CSV table of C-alpha atoms in Angstrom, one decimal:
chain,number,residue,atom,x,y,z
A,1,UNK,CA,-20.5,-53.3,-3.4
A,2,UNK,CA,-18.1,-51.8,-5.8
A,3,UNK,CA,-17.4,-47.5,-4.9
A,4,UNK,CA,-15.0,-45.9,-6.3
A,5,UNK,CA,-13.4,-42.7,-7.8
A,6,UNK,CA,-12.1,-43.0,-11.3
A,7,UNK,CA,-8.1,-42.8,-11.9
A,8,UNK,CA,-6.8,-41.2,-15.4
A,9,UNK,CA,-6.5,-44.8,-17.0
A,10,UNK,CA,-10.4,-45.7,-16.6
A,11,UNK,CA,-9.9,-48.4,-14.0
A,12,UNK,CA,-11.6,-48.5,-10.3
A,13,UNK,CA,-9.6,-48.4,-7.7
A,14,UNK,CA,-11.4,-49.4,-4.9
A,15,UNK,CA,-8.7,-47.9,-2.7
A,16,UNK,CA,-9.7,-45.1,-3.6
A,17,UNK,CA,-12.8,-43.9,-1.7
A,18,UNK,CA,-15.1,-41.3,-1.9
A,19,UNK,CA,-14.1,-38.4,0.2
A,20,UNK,CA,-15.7,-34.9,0.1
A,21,UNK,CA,-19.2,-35.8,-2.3
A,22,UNK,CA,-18.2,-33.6,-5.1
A,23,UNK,CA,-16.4,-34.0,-8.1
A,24,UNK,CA,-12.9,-31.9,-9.5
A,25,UNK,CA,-14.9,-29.4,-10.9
A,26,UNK,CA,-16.8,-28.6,-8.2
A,27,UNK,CA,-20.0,-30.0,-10.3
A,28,UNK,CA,-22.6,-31.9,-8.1
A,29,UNK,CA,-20.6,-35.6,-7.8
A,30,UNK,CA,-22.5,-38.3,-10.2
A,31,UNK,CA,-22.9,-41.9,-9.4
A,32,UNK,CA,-23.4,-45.0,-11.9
A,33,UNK,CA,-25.3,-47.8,-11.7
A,34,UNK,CA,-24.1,-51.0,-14.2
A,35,UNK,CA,-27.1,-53.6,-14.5
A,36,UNK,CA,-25.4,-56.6,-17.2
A,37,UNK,CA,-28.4,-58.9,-17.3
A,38,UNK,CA,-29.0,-61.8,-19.5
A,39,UNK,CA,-30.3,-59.7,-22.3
A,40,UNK,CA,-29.3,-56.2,-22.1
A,41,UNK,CA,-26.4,-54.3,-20.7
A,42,UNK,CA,-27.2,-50.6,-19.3
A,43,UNK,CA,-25.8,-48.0,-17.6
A,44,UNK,CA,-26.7,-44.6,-15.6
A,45,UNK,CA,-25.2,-42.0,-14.8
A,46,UNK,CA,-26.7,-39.3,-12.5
A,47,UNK,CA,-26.6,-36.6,-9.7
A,48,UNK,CA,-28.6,-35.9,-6.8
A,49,UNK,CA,-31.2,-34.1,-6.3
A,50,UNK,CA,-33.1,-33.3,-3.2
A,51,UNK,CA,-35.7,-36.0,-3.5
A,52,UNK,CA,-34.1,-38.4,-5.6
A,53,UNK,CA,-31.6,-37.6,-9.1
A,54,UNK,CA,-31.2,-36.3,-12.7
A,55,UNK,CA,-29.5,-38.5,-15.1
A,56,UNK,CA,-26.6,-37.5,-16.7
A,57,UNK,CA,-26.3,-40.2,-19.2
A,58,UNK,CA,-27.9,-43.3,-20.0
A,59,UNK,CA,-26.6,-46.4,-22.2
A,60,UNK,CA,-28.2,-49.5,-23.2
A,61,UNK,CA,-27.1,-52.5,-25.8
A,62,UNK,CA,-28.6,-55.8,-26.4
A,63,UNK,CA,-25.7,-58.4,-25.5
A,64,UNK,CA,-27.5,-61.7,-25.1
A,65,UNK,CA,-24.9,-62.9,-22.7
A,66,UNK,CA,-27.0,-65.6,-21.7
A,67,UNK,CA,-27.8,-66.5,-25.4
A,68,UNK,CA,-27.5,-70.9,-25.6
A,69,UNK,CA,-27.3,-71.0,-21.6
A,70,UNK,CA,-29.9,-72.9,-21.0
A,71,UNK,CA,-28.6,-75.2,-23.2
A,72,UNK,CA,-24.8,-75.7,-22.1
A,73,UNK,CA,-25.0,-74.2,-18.8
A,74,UNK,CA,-21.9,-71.9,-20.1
A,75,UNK,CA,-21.5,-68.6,-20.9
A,76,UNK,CA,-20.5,-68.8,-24.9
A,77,UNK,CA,-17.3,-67.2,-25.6
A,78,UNK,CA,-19.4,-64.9,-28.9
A,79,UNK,CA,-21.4,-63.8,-26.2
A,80,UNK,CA,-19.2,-62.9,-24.0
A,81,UNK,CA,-17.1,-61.1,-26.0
A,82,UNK,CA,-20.4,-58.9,-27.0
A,83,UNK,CA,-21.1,-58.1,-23.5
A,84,UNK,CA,-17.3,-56.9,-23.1
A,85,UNK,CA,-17.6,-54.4,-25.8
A,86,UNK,CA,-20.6,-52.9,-24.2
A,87,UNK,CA,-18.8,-53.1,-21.1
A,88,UNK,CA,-15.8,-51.3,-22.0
A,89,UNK,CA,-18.0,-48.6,-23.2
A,90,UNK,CA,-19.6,-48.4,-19.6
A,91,UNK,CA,-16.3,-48.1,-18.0
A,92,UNK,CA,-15.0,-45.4,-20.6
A,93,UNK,CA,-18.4,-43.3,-19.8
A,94,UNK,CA,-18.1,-43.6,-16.3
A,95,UNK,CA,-14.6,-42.5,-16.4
A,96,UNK,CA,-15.8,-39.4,-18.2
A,97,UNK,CA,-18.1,-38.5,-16.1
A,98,UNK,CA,-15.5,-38.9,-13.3
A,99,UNK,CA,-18.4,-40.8,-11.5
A,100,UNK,CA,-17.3,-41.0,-7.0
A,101,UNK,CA,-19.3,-44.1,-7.0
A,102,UNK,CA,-20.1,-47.0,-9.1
A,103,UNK,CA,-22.0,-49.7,-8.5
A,104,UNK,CA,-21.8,-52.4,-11.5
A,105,UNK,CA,-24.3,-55.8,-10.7
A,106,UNK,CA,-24.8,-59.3,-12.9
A,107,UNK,CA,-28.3,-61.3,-12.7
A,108,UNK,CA,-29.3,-64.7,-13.6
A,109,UNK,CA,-26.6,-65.2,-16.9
A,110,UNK,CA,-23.6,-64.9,-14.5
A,111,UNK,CA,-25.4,-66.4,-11.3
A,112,UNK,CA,-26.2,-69.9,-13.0
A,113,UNK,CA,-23.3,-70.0,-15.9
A,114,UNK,CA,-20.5,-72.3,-14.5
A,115,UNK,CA,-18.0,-70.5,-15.6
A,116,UNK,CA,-19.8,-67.0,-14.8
A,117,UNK,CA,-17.3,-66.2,-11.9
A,118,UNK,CA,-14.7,-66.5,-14.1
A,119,UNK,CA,-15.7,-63.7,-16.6
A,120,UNK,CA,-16.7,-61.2,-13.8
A,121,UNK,CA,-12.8,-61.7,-13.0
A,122,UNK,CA,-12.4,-60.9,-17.0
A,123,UNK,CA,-14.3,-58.1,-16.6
A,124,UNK,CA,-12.1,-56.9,-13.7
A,125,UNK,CA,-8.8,-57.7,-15.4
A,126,UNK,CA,-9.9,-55.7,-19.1
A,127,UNK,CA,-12.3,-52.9,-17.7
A,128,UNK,CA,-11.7,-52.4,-13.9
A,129,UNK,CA,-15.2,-52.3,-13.6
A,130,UNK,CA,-16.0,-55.0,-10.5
A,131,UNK,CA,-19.4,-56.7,-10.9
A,132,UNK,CA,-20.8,-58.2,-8.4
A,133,UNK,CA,-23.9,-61.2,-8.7
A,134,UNK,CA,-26.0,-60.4,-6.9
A,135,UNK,CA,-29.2,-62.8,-5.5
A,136,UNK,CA,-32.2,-63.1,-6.7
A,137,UNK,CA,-33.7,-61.3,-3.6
A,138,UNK,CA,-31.5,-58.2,-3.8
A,139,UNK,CA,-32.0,-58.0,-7.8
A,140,UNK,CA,-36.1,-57.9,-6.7
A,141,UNK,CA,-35.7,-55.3,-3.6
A,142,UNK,CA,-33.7,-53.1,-6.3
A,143,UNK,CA,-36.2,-53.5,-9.1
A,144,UNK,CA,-39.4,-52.3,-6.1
A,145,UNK,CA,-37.1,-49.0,-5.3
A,146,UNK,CA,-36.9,-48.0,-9.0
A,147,UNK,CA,-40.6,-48.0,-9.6
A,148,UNK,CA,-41.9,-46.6,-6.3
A,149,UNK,CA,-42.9,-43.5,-8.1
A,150,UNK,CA,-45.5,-45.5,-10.1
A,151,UNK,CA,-46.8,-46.9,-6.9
A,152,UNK,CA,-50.3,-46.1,-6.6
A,153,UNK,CA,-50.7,-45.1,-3.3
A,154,UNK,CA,-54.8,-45.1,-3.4
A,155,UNK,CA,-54.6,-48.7,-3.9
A,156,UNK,CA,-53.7,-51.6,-0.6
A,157,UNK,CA,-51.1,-53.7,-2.5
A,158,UNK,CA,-48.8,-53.7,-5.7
A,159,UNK,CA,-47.2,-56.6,-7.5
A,160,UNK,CA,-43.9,-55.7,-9.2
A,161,UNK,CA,-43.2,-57.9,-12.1
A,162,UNK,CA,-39.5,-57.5,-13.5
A,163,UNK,CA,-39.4,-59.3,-16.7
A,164,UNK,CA,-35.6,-60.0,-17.6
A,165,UNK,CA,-33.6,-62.4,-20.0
A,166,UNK,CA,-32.6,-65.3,-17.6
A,167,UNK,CA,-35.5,-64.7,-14.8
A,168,UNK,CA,-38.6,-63.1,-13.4
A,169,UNK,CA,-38.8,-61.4,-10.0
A,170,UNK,CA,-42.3,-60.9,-8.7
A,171,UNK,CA,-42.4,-58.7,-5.7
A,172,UNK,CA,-46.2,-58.5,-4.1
A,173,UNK,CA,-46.0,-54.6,-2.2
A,174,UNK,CA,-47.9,-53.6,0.4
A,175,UNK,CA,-48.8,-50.0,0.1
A,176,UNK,CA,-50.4,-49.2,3.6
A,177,UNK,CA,-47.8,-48.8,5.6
A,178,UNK,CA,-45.5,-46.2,6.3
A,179,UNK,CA,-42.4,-47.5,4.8
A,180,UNK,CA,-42.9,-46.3,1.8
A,181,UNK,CA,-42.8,-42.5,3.2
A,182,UNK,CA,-39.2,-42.8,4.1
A,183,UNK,CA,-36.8,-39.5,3.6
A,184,UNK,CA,-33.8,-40.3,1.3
A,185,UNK,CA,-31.4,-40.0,4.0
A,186,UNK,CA,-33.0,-43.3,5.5
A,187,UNK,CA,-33.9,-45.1,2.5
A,188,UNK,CA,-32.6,-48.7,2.6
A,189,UNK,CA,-33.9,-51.0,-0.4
A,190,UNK,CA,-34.1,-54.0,2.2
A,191,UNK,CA,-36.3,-52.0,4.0
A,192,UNK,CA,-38.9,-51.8,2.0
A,193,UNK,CA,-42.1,-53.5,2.4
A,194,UNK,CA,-42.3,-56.5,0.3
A,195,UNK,CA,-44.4,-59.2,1.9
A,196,UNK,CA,-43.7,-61.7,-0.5
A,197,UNK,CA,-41.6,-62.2,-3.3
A,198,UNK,CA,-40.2,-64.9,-6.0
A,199,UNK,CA,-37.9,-65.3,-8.7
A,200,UNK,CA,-38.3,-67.7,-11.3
A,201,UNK,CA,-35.2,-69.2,-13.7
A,202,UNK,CA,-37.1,-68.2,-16.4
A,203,UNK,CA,-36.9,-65.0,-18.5
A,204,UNK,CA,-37.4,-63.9,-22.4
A,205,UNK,CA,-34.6,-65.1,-23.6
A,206,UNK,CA,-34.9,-68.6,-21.8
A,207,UNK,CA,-38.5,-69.3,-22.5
A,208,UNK,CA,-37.9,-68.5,-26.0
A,209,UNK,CA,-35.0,-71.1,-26.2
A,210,UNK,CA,-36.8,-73.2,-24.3
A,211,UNK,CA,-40.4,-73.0,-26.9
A,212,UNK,CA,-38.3,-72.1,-30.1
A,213,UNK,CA,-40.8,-70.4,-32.8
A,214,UNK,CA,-41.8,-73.0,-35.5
A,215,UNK,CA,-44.6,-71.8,-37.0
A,216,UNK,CA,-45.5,-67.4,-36.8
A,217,UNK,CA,-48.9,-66.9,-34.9
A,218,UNK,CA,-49.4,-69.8,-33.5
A,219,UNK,CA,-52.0,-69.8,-30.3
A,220,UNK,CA,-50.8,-73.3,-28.8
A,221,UNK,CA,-47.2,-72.0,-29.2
A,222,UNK,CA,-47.9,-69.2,-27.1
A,223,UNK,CA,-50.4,-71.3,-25.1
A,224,UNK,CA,-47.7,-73.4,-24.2
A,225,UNK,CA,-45.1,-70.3,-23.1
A,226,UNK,CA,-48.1,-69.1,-20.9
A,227,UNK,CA,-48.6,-72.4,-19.1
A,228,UNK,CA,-44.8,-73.1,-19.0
A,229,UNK,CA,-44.9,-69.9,-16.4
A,230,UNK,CA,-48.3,-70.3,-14.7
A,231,UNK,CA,-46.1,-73.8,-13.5
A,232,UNK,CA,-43.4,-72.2,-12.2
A,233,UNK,CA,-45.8,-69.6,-10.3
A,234,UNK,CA,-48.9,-71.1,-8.7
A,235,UNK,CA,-47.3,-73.5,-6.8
A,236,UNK,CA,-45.8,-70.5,-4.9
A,237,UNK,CA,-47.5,-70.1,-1.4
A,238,UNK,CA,-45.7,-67.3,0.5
A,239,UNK,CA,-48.2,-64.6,-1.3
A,240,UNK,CA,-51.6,-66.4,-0.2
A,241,UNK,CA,-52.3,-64.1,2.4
A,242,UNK,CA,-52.6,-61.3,0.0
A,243,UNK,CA,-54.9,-62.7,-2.2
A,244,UNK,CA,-58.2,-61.0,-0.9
A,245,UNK,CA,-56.6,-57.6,-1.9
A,246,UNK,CA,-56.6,-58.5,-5.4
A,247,UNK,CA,-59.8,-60.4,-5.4
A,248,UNK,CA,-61.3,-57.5,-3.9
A,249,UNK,CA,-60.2,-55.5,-7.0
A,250,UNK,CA,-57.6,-52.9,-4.6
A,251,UNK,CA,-54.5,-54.1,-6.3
A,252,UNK,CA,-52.5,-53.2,-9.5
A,253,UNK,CA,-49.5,-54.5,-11.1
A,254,UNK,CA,-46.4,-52.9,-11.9
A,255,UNK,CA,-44.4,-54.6,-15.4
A,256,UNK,CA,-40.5,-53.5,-15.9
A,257,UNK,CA,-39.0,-55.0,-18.7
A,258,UNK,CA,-37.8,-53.8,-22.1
A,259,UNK,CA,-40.7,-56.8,-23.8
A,260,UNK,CA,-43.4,-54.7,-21.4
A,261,UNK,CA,-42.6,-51.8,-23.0
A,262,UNK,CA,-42.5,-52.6,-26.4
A,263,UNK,CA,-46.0,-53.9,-25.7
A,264,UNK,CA,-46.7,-50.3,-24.2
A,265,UNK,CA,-45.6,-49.0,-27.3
A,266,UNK,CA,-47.1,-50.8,-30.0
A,267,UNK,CA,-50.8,-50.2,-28.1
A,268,UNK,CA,-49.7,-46.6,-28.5
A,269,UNK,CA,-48.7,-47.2,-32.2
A,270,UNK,CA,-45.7,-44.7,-31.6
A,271,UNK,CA,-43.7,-44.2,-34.9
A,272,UNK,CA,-40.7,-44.1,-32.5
A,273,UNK,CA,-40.2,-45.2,-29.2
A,274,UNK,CA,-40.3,-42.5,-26.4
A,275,UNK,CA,-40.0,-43.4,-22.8
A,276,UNK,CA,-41.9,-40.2,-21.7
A,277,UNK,CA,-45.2,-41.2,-23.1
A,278,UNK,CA,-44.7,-45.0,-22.2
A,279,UNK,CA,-43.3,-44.7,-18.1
A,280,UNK,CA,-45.8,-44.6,-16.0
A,281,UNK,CA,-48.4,-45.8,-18.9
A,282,UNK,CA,-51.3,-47.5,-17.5
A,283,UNK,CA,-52.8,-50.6,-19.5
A,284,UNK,CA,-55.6,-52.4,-18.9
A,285,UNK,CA,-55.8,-56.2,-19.3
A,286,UNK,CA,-57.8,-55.9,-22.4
A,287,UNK,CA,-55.0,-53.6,-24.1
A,288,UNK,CA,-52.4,-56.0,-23.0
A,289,UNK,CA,-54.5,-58.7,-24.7
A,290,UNK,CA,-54.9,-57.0,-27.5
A,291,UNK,CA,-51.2,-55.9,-28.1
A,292,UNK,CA,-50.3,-59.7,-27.5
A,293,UNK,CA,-52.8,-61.2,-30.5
A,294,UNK,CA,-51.3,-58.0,-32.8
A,295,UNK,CA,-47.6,-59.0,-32.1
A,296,UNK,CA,-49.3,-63.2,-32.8
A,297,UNK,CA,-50.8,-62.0,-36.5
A,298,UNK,CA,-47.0,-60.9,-37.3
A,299,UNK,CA,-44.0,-63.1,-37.9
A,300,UNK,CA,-40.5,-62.2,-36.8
A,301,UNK,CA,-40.0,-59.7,-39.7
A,302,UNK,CA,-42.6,-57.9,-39.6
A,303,UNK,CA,-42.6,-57.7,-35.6
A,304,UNK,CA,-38.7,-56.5,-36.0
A,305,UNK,CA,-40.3,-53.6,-38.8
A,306,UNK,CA,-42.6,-52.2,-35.5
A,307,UNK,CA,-40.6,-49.1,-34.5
A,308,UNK,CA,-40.5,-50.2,-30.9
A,309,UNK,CA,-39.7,-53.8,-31.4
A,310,UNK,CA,-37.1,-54.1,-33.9
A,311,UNK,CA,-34.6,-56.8,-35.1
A,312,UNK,CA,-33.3,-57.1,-31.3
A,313,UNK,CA,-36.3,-57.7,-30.0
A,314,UNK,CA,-38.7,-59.6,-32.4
A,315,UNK,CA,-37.9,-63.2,-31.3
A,316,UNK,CA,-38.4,-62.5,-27.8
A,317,UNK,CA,-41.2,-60.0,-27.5
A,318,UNK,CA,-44.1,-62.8,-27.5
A,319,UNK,CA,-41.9,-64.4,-25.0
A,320,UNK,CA,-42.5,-61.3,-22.8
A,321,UNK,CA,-45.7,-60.9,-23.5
A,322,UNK,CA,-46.4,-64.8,-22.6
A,323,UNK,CA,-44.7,-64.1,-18.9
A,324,UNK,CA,-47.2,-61.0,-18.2
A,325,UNK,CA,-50.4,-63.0,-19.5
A,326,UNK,CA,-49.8,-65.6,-17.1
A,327,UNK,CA,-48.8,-63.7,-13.9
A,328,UNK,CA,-52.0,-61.7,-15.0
A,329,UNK,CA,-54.2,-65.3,-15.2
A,330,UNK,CA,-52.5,-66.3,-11.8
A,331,UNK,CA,-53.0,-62.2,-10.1
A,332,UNK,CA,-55.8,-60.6,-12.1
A,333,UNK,CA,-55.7,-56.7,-11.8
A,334,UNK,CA,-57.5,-54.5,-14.1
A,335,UNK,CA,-54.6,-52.0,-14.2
A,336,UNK,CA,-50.8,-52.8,-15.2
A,337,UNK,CA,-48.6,-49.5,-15.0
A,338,UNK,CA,-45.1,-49.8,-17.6
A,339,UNK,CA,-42.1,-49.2,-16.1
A,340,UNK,CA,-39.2,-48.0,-18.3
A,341,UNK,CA,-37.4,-47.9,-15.2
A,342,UNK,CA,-36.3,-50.4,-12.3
A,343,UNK,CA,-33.1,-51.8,-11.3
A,344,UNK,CA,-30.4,-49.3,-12.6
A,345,UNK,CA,-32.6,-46.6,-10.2
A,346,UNK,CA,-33.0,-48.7,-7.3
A,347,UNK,CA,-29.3,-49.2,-7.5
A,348,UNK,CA,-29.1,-45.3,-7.9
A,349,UNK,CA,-31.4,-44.4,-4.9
A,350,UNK,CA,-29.2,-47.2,-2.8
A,351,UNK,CA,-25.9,-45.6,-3.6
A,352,UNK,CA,-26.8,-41.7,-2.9
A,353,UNK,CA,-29.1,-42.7,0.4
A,354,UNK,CA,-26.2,-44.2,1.5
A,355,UNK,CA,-23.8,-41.0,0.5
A,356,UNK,CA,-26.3,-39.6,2.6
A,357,UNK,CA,-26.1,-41.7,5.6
A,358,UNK,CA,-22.2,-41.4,5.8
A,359,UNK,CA,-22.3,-38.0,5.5
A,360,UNK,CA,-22.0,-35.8,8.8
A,361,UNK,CA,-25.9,-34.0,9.6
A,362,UNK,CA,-26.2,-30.7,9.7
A,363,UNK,CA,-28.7,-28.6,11.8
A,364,UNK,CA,-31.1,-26.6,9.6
A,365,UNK,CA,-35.2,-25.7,9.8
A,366,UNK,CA,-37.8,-26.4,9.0
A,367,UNK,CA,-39.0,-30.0,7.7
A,368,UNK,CA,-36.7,-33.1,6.7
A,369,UNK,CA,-36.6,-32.8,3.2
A,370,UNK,CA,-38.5,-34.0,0.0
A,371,UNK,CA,-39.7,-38.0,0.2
A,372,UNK,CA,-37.7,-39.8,-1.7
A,373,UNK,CA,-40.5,-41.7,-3.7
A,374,UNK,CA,-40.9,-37.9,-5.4
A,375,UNK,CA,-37.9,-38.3,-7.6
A,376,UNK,CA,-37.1,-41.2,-9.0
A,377,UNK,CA,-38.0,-39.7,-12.6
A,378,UNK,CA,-35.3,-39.4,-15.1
């Protein structure tokens, strides 16, 4: 894990360490969390709060760092130069912010590119930022602790989809047990109480590559992109034993991705994307249906004209949509909940519970504080 405090030329020192919590102003300290995935690159910066944090600032940029991977099984020199600009952005806001402790991560691009340890020790050399890859498991635990707020506790179990470029991490919750209760000065993402979960090499930017767009709405196109997934999931056993909740209809799923909530926002034919009326949305499988044949009667123009699509996002959208359909044929639910959130806040809640941890108790009354799950809003 990279911590650090920022020095005047930008650069972590991870000699450096945190001491008193606070910043040089005497301003509540702020933390950052770096997520560079195979798509998108995005940063937060934020300060605690008693049951969770407030973000500060927030940065995201499409990089497509993982753009032709599946192909060479190399990172492309064009695309990783784009993920360096956006990275030396990151490093110049957290160094503004004078953020105590940073905690940048890569996903699938850098975990399966051959020469993906070699541009994390770029990244180190031109930015000072220090990522580390981290495994599938951890990148799933991370992406349960930022939604637990859209956990619906009346229900037994949740499944946690987290749609990214270069992979799929499907988390199955359960949501009767106590662990989910936990103060912030205890939370632990490891902790949490995932009974099963599975991460699959295949993400929007991969399953587009791998079933290129020939012909705009075609149904066997998409078929195919649906069954492609459905393969790489039902042979998965560990989540058998948690099949009666869902059958039984006391289950809903949970779908973080930036595809998922471009869905969200073209059912809610917003003229602008805005995350306040699309986290925590809850679709039904019908809507999800529905938004999927729209985005099929468009071709990539017109899907990059929707307001909450756009020229980023148009080729890879129906990928997205594709990956939900057929975790939802495999795991019917009649709810899915949008998540505009996920692994930049889990990586927020790990950093300050464990601020927390380190830091010497004090004896006070009364009760132990807020529950954490009550703040993980931005």
């Amino acid at each position: 894990m990279s911590e650090a405090r920022m020095p005047p030329d930008g650069r972590i020192n991870d000699r450096e360490r945190f001491q008193d919590g606070r910043s040089g102003s005497g301003e509540p300290p702020c933390f950052a969390a770096l997520d560079l995935g195979t798509n998108n690159c995005r940063l937060l910066v934020a300060t605690p709060t008693p049951g969770g944090f407030r973000v500060v600032e927030a940065y995201s940029r499409i990089v497509r760092l993982g753009e032709g991977l599946s192909q060479s099984g190399r990172l492309h020199p064009d695309a990783m130069d784009r993920a360096m600009a956006a990275l030396r952005v990151c490093a110049d806001k957290v160094r503004r912010r004078k953020a105590v402790r940073v905690r940048a991560i890569a996903t699938q691009a850098c975990r399966s590119a051959a020469n993906g340890p070699q541009f994390v020790e770029r990244v180190r050399v031109e930015t000072g930022l220090n990522l580390q890859i981290i495994s599938p498991r951890e990148e799933a635990q991370l992406s349960v602790a930022g939604c637990l707020n859209l956990l619906d506790r009346r229900e037994s179990a949740a499944l946690v989809v987290d749609v990214g470029g270069g992979s799929t991490e499907l988390s199955w919750v359960d949501l009767t047990g106590p662990e989910l209760d936990v103060q912030a000065r205890q939370f632990a993402a490891h902790r949490l109480p995932i009974k099963a979960w599975l991460s699959i090499p295949i993400g929007v930017v991969t399953l587009a590559e791998l079933y290129p767009e020939t012909e705009p709405g075609s149904r066997a196109w998409f078929r195919a992109m649906v069954d492609e997934v459905k393969g790489r999931i039902a042979a998965f056993p560990h989540a058998e034993p948690m099949r009666a909740i869902f059958e039984a209809g006391r289950a809903h799923l949970v779908g973080t991705s930036g595809a998922i909530t471009s869905l969200a926002g073209l059912h809610l034919g917003l003229r602008r994307y805005d995350r306040n009326r699309v986290d925590g949305l809850w679709l039904s499988d019908a809507d999800c249906e529905a938004a999927a044949e729209r985005l099929l009667n468009l071709d990539v123009t017109e899907r990059a004209a929707q307001p909450c699509i756009g020229p980023d996002r148009a080729d890879l959208v129906l990928a997205g949509a594709a990956i939900l359909q057929a975790v939802q044929e495999l795991w019917p639910c009649d709810r899915v909940r949008v998540a505009d959130r996920g692994l930049r806040e889990g990586l927020l809640l790990s950093l300050m519970s464990e601020r927390n941890r380190r830091r010497p108790r004090r004896r006070r009354r009364g009760g132990r504080g807020a529950p954490l799950a009550m703040a993980a809003s931005a």
